[in-house]
Structure formats: structure tokens, C-alpha cells
Amino acid sequence: MMPDLGKYTEAVLSSYALSLLLLGLLVVLSLWRGRKVRSEMEQTELRISRDG
Amino acid sequence: MIALLLRDLKLAMRAGGGFGLGLVFFLIVTTLVPFAVGPQSDLLASIAPGVLWLGALLACLLSLDRLLALDWEDGTLDLLATAPLPLEAVVSVKALAHWITTGLPLVLAAPVFGVLLNLPAPGFFWLVASLAVGTPALSVVGTFGAALTVGLKRGGLLLSLLVLPLYVPTLIFGAEVARRGAQGMETGTPLLMLAGITLATIALLPFASAAVLRVNLR
Amino acid sequence: MIALLLRDLKLAMRAGGGFGLGLVFFLIVTTLVPFAVGPQSDLLASIAPGVLWLGALLACLLSLDRLLALDWEDGTLDLLATAPLPLEAVVSVKALAHWITTGLPLVLAAPVFGVLLNLPAPGFFWLVASLAVGTPALSVVGTFGAALTVGLKRGGLLLSLLVLPLYVPTLIFGAEVARRGAQGMETGTPLLMLAGITLATIALLPFASAAVLRVNLR
Amino acid sequence: MSIATKANAIWQYANPKKFLATTERVLPFFWISAAICLAVGLVWGFFFTPDDFRQGSTVKIIYLHVPSALMAINCWLMMLVTSLVWLVRRHHVSALAARAAAPIGVVMTLIALITGAIWGQPMWGTWWAWDPRLTSFLILFLFYLGYIALWEAIEDPDTAADLTSVLCLVGSVFAILSRYAVNFWNQGLHQGASVMRAGAVTGTDTTEKVSNVFFYPLFLCIIGFVLLFIALVLYRTGTEIRARRIRALLARERAGA
Amino acid sequence: MTLTVTDLAIARGGVPVLEGLGFALEPGQALVVRGPNGIGKTTLLRAIAGLQPPLSGRIEGAEDRIAYAGHSDGIKPTLSVTENLTFWAAVFGARGIEGALDAYDLHELADRHAGNLSAGQKRRLGLARLLVTGRPVWVLDEPTVSLDKEAVGKFADAVRAHLGQGGSALIATHIDLGLDATTLEVGPFRALPKPVDDFDGDFL
Amino acid sequence: MTLTVTDLAIARGGVPVLEGLGFALEPGQALVVRGPNGIGKTTLLRAIAGLQPPLSGRIEGAEDRIAYAGHSDGIKPTLSVTENLTFWAAVFGARGIEGALDAYDLHELADRHAGNLSAGQKRRLGLARLLVTGRPVWVLDEPTVSLDKEAVGKFADAVRAHLGQGGSALIATHIDLGLDATTLEVGPFRALPKPVDDFDGDFL
Ligand code: HEM
Ligand SMILES: Nc1ncnc2c1ncn2[C@@H]1O[C@H](COP(=O)(O)OP(=O)(O)OP(=O)(O)O)[C@@H](O)[C@H]1O
Ligand SMILES: Nc1ncnc2c1ncn2[C@@H]1O[C@H](COP(=O)(O)OP(=O)(O)OP(=O)(O)O)[C@@H](O)[C@H]1O
Ligand SMILES: [Mg+2]
Ligand SMILES: [Mg+2]
């Protein structure tokens, strides 16, 4: 299955690994912060409308 | 406006010799370079124009963070903003004062430092010419950076971060003129570009600086 | 004392990322060097250790002027001087905080910048080692300079002027270690000297800094 | 629809509530299609394309390198446009979108730089060369960092939006200037732009042409990166809007107390 | 010309602090702004001086007629008292600085560096600056901080003289100045928080 | 322990400003220092706090017992109110900061960045710092600058409570604090210029 990358195996694999890692990090961090901020906002809204 | 210029110059003189200090910093950088890269004179000669330009740029940069910050802290900027002077004029004058206290002495003293770094003989003229044409742009761009960061405590490093990439074109063309000059090559194009950058920044950036300053004063 | 250290670190983080910015300045200096001296990679490789050390030194230097000045301006130093902490401890902690926010990140990031300047492979280890051993001295000496100039408006350039000569020995030995390392030569002696300087400054300079600070507070 | 109402139709998304509601609906589409395009493009490119006769298997790096390089530039362009919109029409969503996009741009630039550096090692025998294209990317990276640092350093959101917008404007001009300066300073090693040239696919110039085998998966990857970028920007803008809303709510609470 | 403020709303740090504020300040009149700490007096004065845009409402007759003096005096410690004053006189279109030195009894200090003055002396210098601006509307934020009784008296005299020449003054202060002035209590104009569900484009 | 000052002479910028000054400050006592601008009150307080050496004379019972608050508050704008106070509490050997927040009604502002406070709110924070030092002798230079009436009252209460616990306070001010305190008028101790021909080793 794995294609033969010859003498450049390291180069190709490491660039794929690093790029996908960075992209993954970006997406995961965005989603994580998005979730956090969203729930924080809902809590704040709730609290404030409850308190008056 | 002239009053503002004179006051800025006077302040620079009073505060422990503003004129001298930029120069001395330049001197120190150029003396440190041989310590850092080793004393081979051909190596030094080949990097001399670049190092001198870099030294000038850093000397400018280092004096930037007080360019507007002091006036901000003691409320002078608030008062100037309500004075009959347009802010565009204020920032232009500030940039001019900065150039006179930092850029101009460097231009005049550059040949001496060239000697320290074994700059080849034909390079001297071009070094001075490139600095004379390029350093005003450094001051004007620096004023823009100072206006952007004026409200921030410890803006110093942020200021460098914002300003240095903006210095890239000036540095490239300036160092290129000096380097080509030192090697006796043709210098017309980069010098023209350098002059173009300087004129364009002088004509346009003060508006951006004033706008940014107005936002910061809010 | 730990409270002071934590506060300083917190302040550094708050003020727009104190950690990152020293690093970024280092990055910018290393980027500008090729613009100034030209892109030939063999030339760059031969000056790389020196340039990296010079960059580290300037990154330190640029962050010095706010090391004590902010605390002076808002009266914190007056209050600390009347607090139960001895001033010697205060300046030592300040130096430590400065090293953690500026020196340490530079040490960790230096290899990356080595790549940018085509540093020869064996040089990486020695570059990091020399920076790790040498940068604490830069912070301690810098604190002394900051204490000397703390009362002066626009102390920035004067501070550089005072501190740079004091940095010369550290720079010489540090760059020497890195250069010899890059060329595969023996590095024992300069590294030993560098370590000696660092230890001596850490042991002795805080007393000088505190004394000077006490005079400045009067 | 007349032109005027059409224009209004665009500006209504400047209302944060409307923006959130709309993006909520379209986001799943972007996420999914981005994932599909990227998965198909990358798998196709990685597993089912031949090696290049000169570059060997390293040519596979192109599927990450070129799209990220393109997006790094386009992201800055987008920030420029939204900054202008903020300065002229003062729609908060626009400023927040610029803020949300910057970190994406940084990552894209980083990916382009890293893959380029890894590619450079076998091809040019060095990780880094001061080639104009590479150098101008490094400068772009610095601009991104400065832009983000400025956002982070200023507390008042409107002030921050104003200042970063002006920085983005001025920075763009200087970025272009640097590009020419760098070109002038060093004619480098890097490939010319051929993917986007008209003759790239059909052209007969074999040295410059990217052959079809490489081109189709590359094209898919580019589309995938674009979609991913859009999804991320919309999502992150939503986050920024909510963060801003929290701020406003807390401030309101404070004022009421 | 009258300074007229109509239905003004102002914000600080993105939070509305005062709203619905209106007053008219005639030539020859002094208006003392009062209110507890943090109510928004400084913000109000800065808005009137044109340093920050109001949220809504109109300010008329302020353009280029205002001399503003805030918490910080804009004094350069390395310049002498005379040099500081001369500079501001030049910026505002030179008139002599003698009158200003007289009014606050600064002749003795005239050649001292401003950095070597005591807190009260510095403040006197800051107030003297108003006299060289030649502007008709003074907008002053806590002008008498650090002043002793005698200097407060001098300040009151200077304001009275200014009003006598058809000028006007808007002064925020917590203490009694001994001036014959109208008082504007800003407490009642405190901005009320808006209802929460109002998710508007301005995030206010 | 009593703070005793005997025959003190102090100089500022090389010029003697006060001389022959003496007083004793018992526990439970407050002493208000009064005098015109520029007479040397700030200089006196700094000398007593140990920040500058006196020309001559003795200061006893001051070492490590003084909490000083000058014109600037030592407040970090980027730290919150709580963080600022906690830091000083830690420096002076931790006690809770609750009492300090209570005394100046800072609970509402506790999470605000100190840079976003109004002038008076900032001052309140600066005064609250005194309560976390745990030091018995307060040396305060114009503490009520920018405070409104209510906050001045709070300050007076805090001083009274401090005196009640056996502390003492030395306060330089130009206004009336409503405190039951002795007044020290420093005017009479003004240093007389020495005869010119007295060319002594100290150039004084
Ligand atoms: C480290 C830094 C590098 C950076 C920042 C960089 C940047 C870029 C950019 C911006 C593009 C987009 C070109 C376009 O407009 O279409 C590009 C394309 C490309 N790069 Fe790089 N590059 C780097 C290194 C390399 C290396 C080392 C190689 C291989 C030897 C390489 C090979 C290519 C190729 C083949 C393309 C596609 C060109 C085309 O046909 O459009 N790059 N690169
Ligand atoms: N930079 C800022 N960011 C956010 N809020 C701020 C900022 N500066 C001040 N504030 C808040 O805005 C309100 C108004 O402040 P302002 O300085 O106008 O009050 P003031 O009436 O002048 O008070 P004082 O009598 O204490 O000087 C205060 O509640 C203050 O906490
Ligand atoms: N750095 C300095 N160098 C020289 N002289 C100074 C310096 N600072 C203050 N002075 C002078 O010393 C004298 C005493 O100043 P000080 O600040 O102690 O007065 P003060 O009584 O606190 O006045 P105020 O009520 O105005 O605060 C003043 O006449 C002042 O002009
Ligand atoms: Mg106020
Ligand atoms: Mg005083």
C-alpha cells in the first residue's frame, strides 16, 4: 500500500506529518476555544438575565 | 511648528546628550562586530557596508520608543491634540526632530566608522549618500510605529516588531547602494528606489501616523 | 521574593507577550543581516555565530530599559525599598525574571535561527551551550545598567552606552565558543572563561546594583 | 434584485446575530466539503501519483506546499479587505473577521515555510536559502506576527481594530515593496509561478509545466485548503463575536452594579 | 459664543458612563462638574475637549476654542519653567508669558528646571499654561490637586479674571473653590445598562 | 514604640529645605504635616521613610516599621486590583486582602485592570495597599488627592481604625481630613540660607 518514496522518505513523510500536525492543531484549538467561549457566553447571558 | 521642533531638539540635548548617544551606540555596534565575527580584515571589509547600515537602523530603532511615549505619559500629546496645530504637522515635526538628532549625526559620522571596518575606499561616498537619502525614511516609518504603540506600557519590543519589517525595503536598497558602491558597481537603480521610498513615506505616512495617534488618544 | 518573581513574569506576559517579543526581535535581527550583507551562504555561514550572539545581546539590551524604569515611574521601587525585602534580593529577582523572559527563550530558539544563517552543523550544540552559559551574565549586567540609569528620562540610549562595553567580555568569549564550535575546534578555555564571568557577575553585581539603586532613589 | 438591495443584502451580515445564524447553517457544508477535498486530494497525491523524473518522490510535497503558500497570501488579502471595510463602514464583524483570520495565515505561512525548507534540503542541498520567494514569505510571517501582537497588546477592542486595520494597510504596501526589493537584491533558486499561469496545464513548455498527473490532485488540494480556510474563518469569527459579546455583557453588568 | 452640549452620551473603555447630559456654558460663566469617583467626569471633559468622540449627542461651540488641562500637566522636567511656558505660548500663537508668571507667582521659580519643583509648584506651572493659550473656554480636570490654600486662592482669582474677560470655565473638582459658579451634578445622568437581549452591531 | 525625630535637617536637590525639626509620634497618634507648597513636606516624609538620608539629626523608631505612600501609587495598570493587592500582601508577609477591599469598597472593582480605573478609584487602591502591609507607622503624602467626599470619609475611618489598633500616622495634606489629629506646621522650620562666606566641606 505504502508507496515507495525512495531516498526521500524522510523528507516527504516529515513534511506531511508536520503540516498535518499544524493544520490539526489549528482546527482543534479553534474548535476548543469556540466551544469554551460559546458556553461562557451562554452562562453569562443566563446569569445576567436572571439577575435582572 | 518651529517651536515644537526647537523644543524637541532642546529636550534631546538636555536629556544627557541626545545627539551624541545615537552616534555612540552606532560606534559600539561597529566595534562589537569584529569581536563577534572575528578580526579577519577581508571578511570585515566585505560585510562593512551592511553592518554600517544595520548599525544605523538599530541606532534609529533604539531611540524610537521614547519618540512619542514621553509626550504621551506627561500629557503633552493630549494638549497638543487640542492645540491649533494639526496632528499631521506634529508627527512630521517629531519625525524631523528624530532625524536631526539620530539620522543626521550618523550620516556625518559614517565615514569614520567605515574606517574601523576597513570599508574599501570607493565605498565611502556611496555609504554617506545612501544613509543621507535613506535615514529620513527610517525616522518617518519609526514615527508611525511609535504612534501605533504609544499607549502601551512596555511598547518597546512590540514597536521593534512592528517597525522592523517595514524597514526591510529601505535597508535592502540602502545596503545595496553602499555595497555596490564599495565594489565600484553601478548604483543608479537602488539609489533611485531608495529616494522614491523616502519621498513616498514622507509624503504619505504622516497621515497614517496622525490617524493612528488620534485613535490612541481617545 | 517569589511573589516578586511571579509578578514580574505575569507582567511580562500581560504586556503583549513579553516572552515572545524578545525572541521575535532576535528573529528580526537575524533576518535583516542577510539583507544588509547580501545573500551569499558561505559568507553568512562564516559570520553566523557572531551574528547570533550579537542578536541575542541586542535582544537583551532592548528589553533592559523597561526592566526597572516602569517600577520607578509608578513609584513601585520607592515602595519596595521600604518593604522588608533587601534591595539586593529585589535586583536579583528582577535579573532572574529578565533572564527567564528574554535569555531562556533565546537559548531554546537559537538553533532555528542557526538554520536561517546556514550555521555549520557542529556549531549548533556549542551555540546553545554558549548562550545558556552566557545570557545570565547579560541579564545581571543589564540590571546593573538599568539601576544606574533608572532616574533618567530617556535613559534608553545612555543605558546602551553604559552596558555595551560591559557586555564586551561576555560577547567575546561567547562568540568565540560558538565560532570554535562551528569550526570543530577546541572550546574548553573560552567556555570556562564565560562560565567564570557569569558566576562572578551573579555573585557580585547585585550588591553594586542595589547600592546604585539606593542612591538613585534618594 | 436591484443593485442597491443586493448591496444591502451583503451588509446585513454585518449584524452579528444575523452572521452567527447564517454561518451556523452553512458551516457544516464547508467543514465537510473541505474534509472531503483535502482527503481525496492528499490521498490521491500521496498514493497515486508517480514520482517526478527530476525531483523523485519529493514532488509529493507540492500538495501541501503550494496550497498553503497560496492561502498564506490570500489570507492577508482577505484581512486587507475586511480591514478596509471596518475603516470605511465600521462593521464590527468585519474587524473581528480580520482578527480571526490572522492566526490561520500564520499557520499557512509556517506550513509553506516548513515544507519548503524540508523540500529545499534534498533539492538545493540546503534547508534555507535567501531566495526572494522564501525571503518574502519570511517577511510576511513577521507581518502576521506583528499584526497579531498588536491585537493582543491593546485592550480596547475598537482601538485595537482601528490600529490593526491601519497597520494592515500600511503593511500591505510595504510587503509589496519588500517583495520587489527582495527580488532586486537576489535572483533566486525558486520555481516561478507556473500553476496559476494560463499555460500551466496545457502548455508545451515541459520544463515549466506541471503535468496533468500532478495537477488534478493539486487542484483538489487547493480547493480543499480554500474551503478549510473559509470554514475556519467563519467559525473563528463566530468565536470572536461571542468573546466580544461576553465583554460587552460583563461591562454592562459592571455599569449596572 | 456659547458652548452648548445637547443630549450627550459618552463611553469609556466601551462602557457607556453618562447619557442624556445637556448644558449651556455662556461667556463669563463658570460651571463646576461634581460627582462621585468613577462617575465619568474625566471622560466628559475629554469628550468636550474633542479628545474622544461622544457616543451620541452634540457638542457645539467647542471647536478650537478650548484649553484643556487634565490630570497630567504636559510639563517637561528638563526644561525650565520659562521654557515650558514659552513653548506653549508659541504653539498657541505667541503672547507674552509675563502675565502667566505673575498670576501664579512663578517669577522666583522661573529659571528652575520643572523636574525640580514640588508637586504644588508643578501644578501652578500647569495652570499658568492656560493663561498663555488665549483660548476662551477652559476645561479643567481637578485643577487644584496638591495646591495649598494660598495657591487655590490664586487659581480662583485667575478664573475670575478670565470670566471677567468674557471667557468661561468648566471645572471638575471634589473640593470647594470659593468661586461663584453654577454646579452641574452628573450623578443623575449615569448611563443605565441596556436590556441584555439586545445583540446589536455595536456591542454596547 | 514611638517614632522620634530630633533636630532634623533635610535637603532636596542639594539645597537645605527644613532644619531644626523635631517631634515624637506616639502609637495611637496621628500627626498632620502642613505647610505651603514647596516648603519640604514631601522631602521630610521621604527622609523619615528612609528613602533619603537626612543632613543631620536623628530619626528613631522608623526602621522597618513604616508604610510609605507617596504621590505615585506603585500600581501596575496591567494587573487587576486583586493582583496588585495580593502582590503587596505577599511582599510584606501575607495577610488576607479582604479587609483592604472592604475598607475602600473595592469589591466591585476587584477584577478590573488597575489601568482602567478612574483617578479616584486608583487612589483608593493605593490607600488599600497600606492595610496589607501590617506596618504600624503610616507615612502618607497627600493621600486624599482626587478622592470624593465619601472616599475621604472612608480614608478617615481607616486611619482611625489603624490608630485604634495602636498604629500611628504621619500625613502631609492641604485639606481638612476630619481627623482628630495634632498638626505640625513646618513653615517655621524653613532652612535659612547660610552666610555666603561659609565655604565648608559640604558645600552647603
Ligand atoms: C522555505 C521556503 C519556501 C517558500 C516560502 C516557498 C514559497 C512558495 C510559494 C509562495 C509558492 C506559490 C507559487 C505560486 O504562485 O504558484 C511556491 C510554489 C512552489 N514551490 Fe516553493 N517555497 C519554498 C521552498 C521551496 C522549495 C525548497 C522547493 C523545491 C525545490 C519549492 C518548490 C515549489 C514548487 C515546485 C512550487 C510550485 C510552483 C508552481 O509551479 O507554481 N519551494 N512556493
Ligand atoms: N481605560 C479605561 N477602560 C475602561 N474603563 C475605564 C477606563 N478608564 C476609566 N474607566 C472607567 O470609566 C468610568 C469613568 O471614569 P472617569 O475617569 O471619567 O471618572 P471620574 O468621574 O473622572 O472619576 P474621578 O473623580 O475618580 O477622577 C470609571 O468607572 C472608570 O472605572
Ligand atoms: N529634584 C529636586 N531638585 C532640586 N530641588 C527640588 C527637587 N525636588 C523638589 N525640590 C525643591 O525642594 C523644595 C521642597 O520640595 P517638596 O517636594 O518637599 O515640597 P512640598 O512641601 O512637598 O510641596 P508640595 O506641597 O507642593 O508638595 C521645593 O522648593 C522644591 O522646589
Ligand atoms: Mg477624573
Ligand atoms: Mg509634596
Coordinates of C-alpha atoms in Angstrom, one line a residue, chain D residues 15-17 20 92 96 156 241 244-245 247-249 251-252 254-257, chain E residues 12-16 190-191 193-204:
Chain D
N15 CA -25.1 42.3 12.0
P16 CA -23.5 39.8 14.4
K17 CA -26.7 38.0 15.1
L20 CA -24.0 33.9 13.6
H92 CA -17.6 45.1 13.8
L96 CA -13.4 40.6 14.0
D156 CA -10.0 48.3 24.0
I241 CA -18.1 37.7 18.1
R244 CA -16.8 40.3 22.2
R245 CA -20.4 39.8 23.4
R247 CA -17.0 41.5 27.1
A248 CA -20.0 43.8 26.4
L249 CA -22.2 41.8 28.8
A251 CA -19.2 45.7 31.0
R252 CA -22.9 46.2 31.1
R254 CA -20.5 46.3 35.8
A255 CA -22.2 49.6 34.8
G256 CA -25.4 48.3 36.2
A257 CA -23.9 47.3 39.5
Chain E
R12 CA -15.2 54.9 28.5
G13 CA -13.5 51.6 27.6
G14 CA -16.5 50.6 25.6
V15 CA -18.9 51.1 28.5
P16 CA -21.4 53.9 28.4
R190 CA -25.4 57.9 34.9
A191 CA -25.9 55.6 31.9
P193 CA -27.5 49.3 31.4
K194 CA -29.3 48.3 28.3
P195 CA -31.5 45.2 28.3
V196 CA -29.4 42.0 27.8
D197 CA -31.1 40.5 24.7
D198 CA -30.3 43.5 22.6
F199 CA -27.5 41.9 20.5
D200 CA -26.7 45.0 18.4
G201 CA -24.0 45.7 16.0
D202 CA -22.1 48.0 18.3
F203 CA -21.6 45.6 21.2
L204 CA -22.6 48.2 23.7

